[in-house]
Coordinates of N, CA and C in Angstrom, one line a residue:
X1 N 20.1 -5.5 1.3 CA 20.4 -4.8 2.5 C 19.6 -3.6 2.5
X2 N 19.0 -3.2 3.7 CA 18.2 -2.1 3.9 C 19.0 -0.8 4.0
X3 N 18.7 0.2 3.2 CA 19.3 1.5 3.4 C 18.5 2.3 4.4
X4 N 19.2 3.3 5.0 CA 18.5 4.0 6.1 C 17.3 4.8 5.5
X5 N 17.3 5.1 4.2 CA 16.2 5.8 3.6 C 15.0 5.0 3.2
X6 N 15.2 3.6 3.3 CA 14.1 2.7 2.9 C 13.0 2.7 4.1
X7 N 11.8 2.7 3.7 CA 10.7 2.5 4.7 C 9.9 1.3 4.3
X8 N 9.6 0.5 5.3 CA 8.8 -0.7 5.1 C 7.5 -0.5 5.7
X9 N 6.4 -0.7 5.0 CA 5.1 -0.4 5.4 C 4.2 -1.6 5.2
X10 N 3.5 -2.1 6.2 CA 2.5 -3.2 6.1 C 1.2 -2.6 5.7
X11 N 0.6 -3.0 4.6 CA -0.7 -2.7 4.2 C -1.6 -3.9 4.5
X12 N -2.7 -3.8 5.2 CA -3.6 -4.8 5.5 C -5.0 -4.3 5.3
X13 N -5.9 -5.2 4.9 CA -7.3 -4.9 4.7 C -8.2 -6.1 5.0
X14 N -9.5 -5.8 5.2 CA -10.4 -6.9 5.4 C -10.5 -7.9 4.2
X15 N -10.6 -9.2 4.5 CA -10.8 -10.1 3.4 C -12.2 -9.9 2.8
X16 N -12.3 -10.1 1.5 CA -13.6 -10.0 0.8 C -14.1 -11.4 0.6
X17 N -15.4 -11.6 0.8 CA -16.0 -12.9 0.7 C -15.9 -13.3 -0.8
X18 N -15.5 -14.6 -1.0 CA -15.3 -15.2 -2.3 C -14.1 -14.6 -3.1
X19 N -13.3 -13.8 -2.5 CA -12.1 -13.2 -3.3 C -11.0 -14.3 -3.4
X20 N -10.4 -14.3 -4.6 CA -9.2 -15.1 -4.9 C -8.0 -14.3 -4.9
X21 N -8.1 -13.1 -5.5 CA -7.0 -12.2 -5.7 C -7.4 -10.8 -5.2
X22 N -6.3 -10.0 -4.9 CA -6.5 -8.6 -4.6 C -5.5 -7.8 -5.4
X23 N -5.9 -6.6 -5.9 CA -5.0 -5.7 -6.6 C -4.8 -4.5 -5.6
X24 N -3.6 -4.2 -5.4 CA -3.3 -3.0 -4.6 C -2.6 -2.0 -5.5
X25 N -3.0 -0.7 -5.3 CA -2.3 0.4 -6.0 C -1.9 1.4 -5.0
X26 N -0.7 2.0 -5.2 CA -0.2 3.0 -4.3 C 0.2 4.2 -5.2
X27 N -0.2 5.4 -4.9 CA 0.0 6.5 -5.7 C 0.5 7.7 -4.8
X28 N 1.1 8.7 -5.5 CA 1.6 9.9 -4.8 C 0.5 11.0 -4.8
X29 N -0.7 10.7 -5.4 CA -1.7 11.7 -5.4 C -3.1 11.0 -5.2
X30 N -4.1 11.7 -4.6 CA -5.3 11.0 -4.3 C -6.2 10.6 -5.5
X31 N -5.9 11.2 -6.7 CA -6.6 10.9 -7.9 C -6.0 9.7 -8.6
X32 N -4.9 9.2 -8.2 CA -4.1 8.1 -8.8 C -3.7 8.4 -10.2
X33 N -3.3 9.6 -10.4 CA -2.7 10.0 -11.7 C -1.2 9.6 -11.8
X34 N -0.6 9.5 -10.6 CA 0.8 9.1 -10.5 C 0.9 7.8 -9.7
X35 N 0.6 6.7 -10.3 CA 0.7 5.4 -9.6 C 2.2 5.0 -9.5
X36 N 2.6 4.7 -8.2 CA 4.0 4.4 -8.0 C 4.2 2.9 -7.8
X37 N 3.1 2.2 -7.6 CA 3.2 0.7 -7.3 C 1.9 0.1 -7.6
X38 N 1.9 -1.1 -8.2 CA 0.7 -1.9 -8.3 C 1.1 -3.4 -8.3
X39 N 0.3 -4.2 -7.7 CA 0.6 -5.6 -7.6 C -0.7 -6.5 -7.4
X40 N -0.7 -7.6 -7.9 CA -1.8 -8.6 -7.7 C -1.3 -9.6 -6.6
X41 N -2.2 -9.8 -5.6 CA -1.8 -10.6 -4.5 C -2.8 -11.7 -4.2
X42 N -2.4 -12.7 -3.5 CA -3.3 -13.8 -3.1 C -3.7 -13.7 -1.7
X43 N -3.3 -12.7 -1.0 CA -3.6 -12.5 0.5 C -4.0 -11.0 0.7
X44 N -4.5 -10.8 1.9 CA -5.0 -9.5 2.2 C -4.0 -8.6 3.0
X45 N -2.8 -8.8 2.7 CA -1.7 -8.0 3.4 C -0.5 -8.0 2.4
X46 N 0.3 -6.9 2.6 CA 1.5 -6.8 1.7 C 2.5 -5.9 2.5
X47 N 3.8 -6.3 2.4 CA 4.8 -5.5 3.0 C 5.5 -4.8 1.8
X48 N 5.3 -3.5 1.9 CA 5.8 -2.6 0.8 C 7.1 -1.9 1.2
X49 N 8.1 -2.0 0.3 CA 9.4 -1.3 0.6 C 9.4 0.0 -0.2
X50 N 9.3 1.1 0.5 CA 9.2 2.4 -0.1 C 10.6 3.1 -0.1
X51 N 11.2 3.1 -1.2 CA 12.5 3.8 -1.3 C 12.4 5.2 -1.9
X52 N 11.1 5.5 -2.4 CA 10.9 6.8 -2.9 C 10.7 7.8 -1.7
X53 N 10.9 9.1 -2.0 CA 10.8 10.1 -1.0 C 9.4 10.8 -1.2
X54 N 8.4 10.4 -0.4 CA 7.1 11.0 -0.4 C 6.7 11.3 1.1
X55 N 6.1 12.4 1.3 CA 5.6 12.7 2.7 C 4.3 12.0 2.9
X56 N 3.6 11.7 1.9 CA 2.3 11.0 2.0 C 2.1 10.2 0.7
X57 N 1.4 9.1 0.9 CA 1.0 8.3 -0.2 C -0.5 7.9 0.0
X58 N -1.0 7.4 -1.1 CA -2.4 7.0 -1.2 C -2.5 5.6 -1.7
X59 N -3.5 4.9 -1.1 CA -3.6 3.5 -1.6 C -5.0 3.0 -1.6
X60 N -5.2 2.0 -2.4 CA -6.6 1.4 -2.5 C -6.4 -0.1 -3.0
X61 N -7.5 -0.8 -2.7 CA -7.4 -2.3 -3.0 C -8.8 -2.6 -3.7
X62 N -8.7 -3.6 -4.6 CA -9.9 -4.2 -5.1 C -9.8 -5.8 -5.1
X63 N -10.8 -6.5 -4.9 CA -10.8 -7.9 -4.9 C -11.4 -8.5 -6.2
X64 N -11.0 -9.7 -6.4 CA -11.5 -10.4 -7.7 C -11.6 -11.9 -7.4
X65 N -12.4 -12.5 -8.3 CA -12.4 -14.0 -8.4 C -12.5 -14.3 -9.9
X66 N -12.9 -15.5 -10.2 CA -12.9 -15.9 -11.6 C -13.9 -15.2 -12.5
X67 N -14.9 -14.6 -11.8 CA -16.1 -14.0 -12.5 C -16.1 -12.5 -12.5
X68 N -15.6 -11.9 -11.4 CA -15.8 -10.5 -11.3 C -14.8 -9.8 -10.4
X69 N -14.7 -8.4 -10.6 CA -13.9 -7.6 -9.7 C -14.8 -6.7 -8.8
X70 N -14.4 -6.4 -7.6 CA -15.1 -5.5 -6.8 C -14.8 -4.1 -7.2
X71 N -15.4 -3.1 -6.6 CA -15.0 -1.7 -6.8 C -13.8 -1.5 -6.0
X72 N -13.0 -0.4 -6.3 CA -11.9 0.0 -5.5 C -12.4 0.4 -4.1
X73 N -11.6 0.1 -3.1 CA -11.9 0.6 -1.7 C -11.8 2.1 -1.8
X74 N -12.4 2.8 -0.8 CA -12.1 4.2 -0.7 C -10.6 4.4 -0.6
X75 N -10.2 5.5 -1.1 CA -8.8 5.9 -1.1 C -8.4 6.2 0.3
X76 N -7.2 5.6 0.7 CA -6.7 5.8 2.1 C -5.4 6.6 1.9
X77 N -5.2 7.5 2.9 CA -4.0 8.3 2.9 C -3.1 7.9 4.0
X78 N -1.8 7.8 3.7 CA -0.8 7.4 4.7 C 0.3 8.5 4.8
X79 N 0.4 9.2 5.9 CA 1.5 10.2 6.1 C 2.7 9.4 6.5
X80 N 3.8 9.8 5.9 CA 5.1 9.1 6.2 C 6.0 10.1 7.0
X81 N 6.3 9.7 8.2 CA 7.2 10.5 9.1 C 8.5 9.8 9.2
X82 N 9.5 10.5 9.0 CA 10.9 9.9 9.2 C 11.7 10.7 10.2
X83 N 12.6 10.1 10.8 CA 13.5 10.8 11.8 C 14.9 10.4 11.5
X84 N 15.8 11.4 11.6 CA 17.2 11.1 11.4 C 17.9 10.8 12.7
X85 N 17.2 10.9 13.8 CA 17.8 10.7 15.1 C 17.7 9.2 15.5
X86 N 18.1 8.9 16.7 CA 18.0 7.6 17.2 C 17.0 7.5 18.3
X87 N 16.7 6.3 18.8 CA 15.8 6.2 19.9 C 16.2 6.9 21.1
X88 N 17.5 7.1 21.3 CA 18.0 7.8 22.4 C 17.7 9.3 22.4
X89 N 17.3 9.8 21.2 CA 17.0 11.2 21.1 C 15.5 11.5 21.5
X90 N 14.7 10.4 21.8 CA 13.3 10.6 22.1 C 13.3 10.7 23.7
X91 N 12.6 11.8 24.1 CA 12.5 11.9 25.6 C 11.0 11.8 26.0

């Protein structure tokens, strides 16, 4: 069951030629000293359930196949904005 404090975020990125897997990392800092999530995926999208309280998170992806890994993508920043009101409060 979803709690009101949970945030669901779709991460998507361009497919890499010859990629079989993707590694995604999400961190609370741009240097990735505090990684809060990591996962190996077979697709170029992921629905992340963020129950942590962060105003901003940073994420990056790298592709791989049987022979090699790509470099990490440039670090991307995501600002998380939450509201305690309802849609009726928006004018």
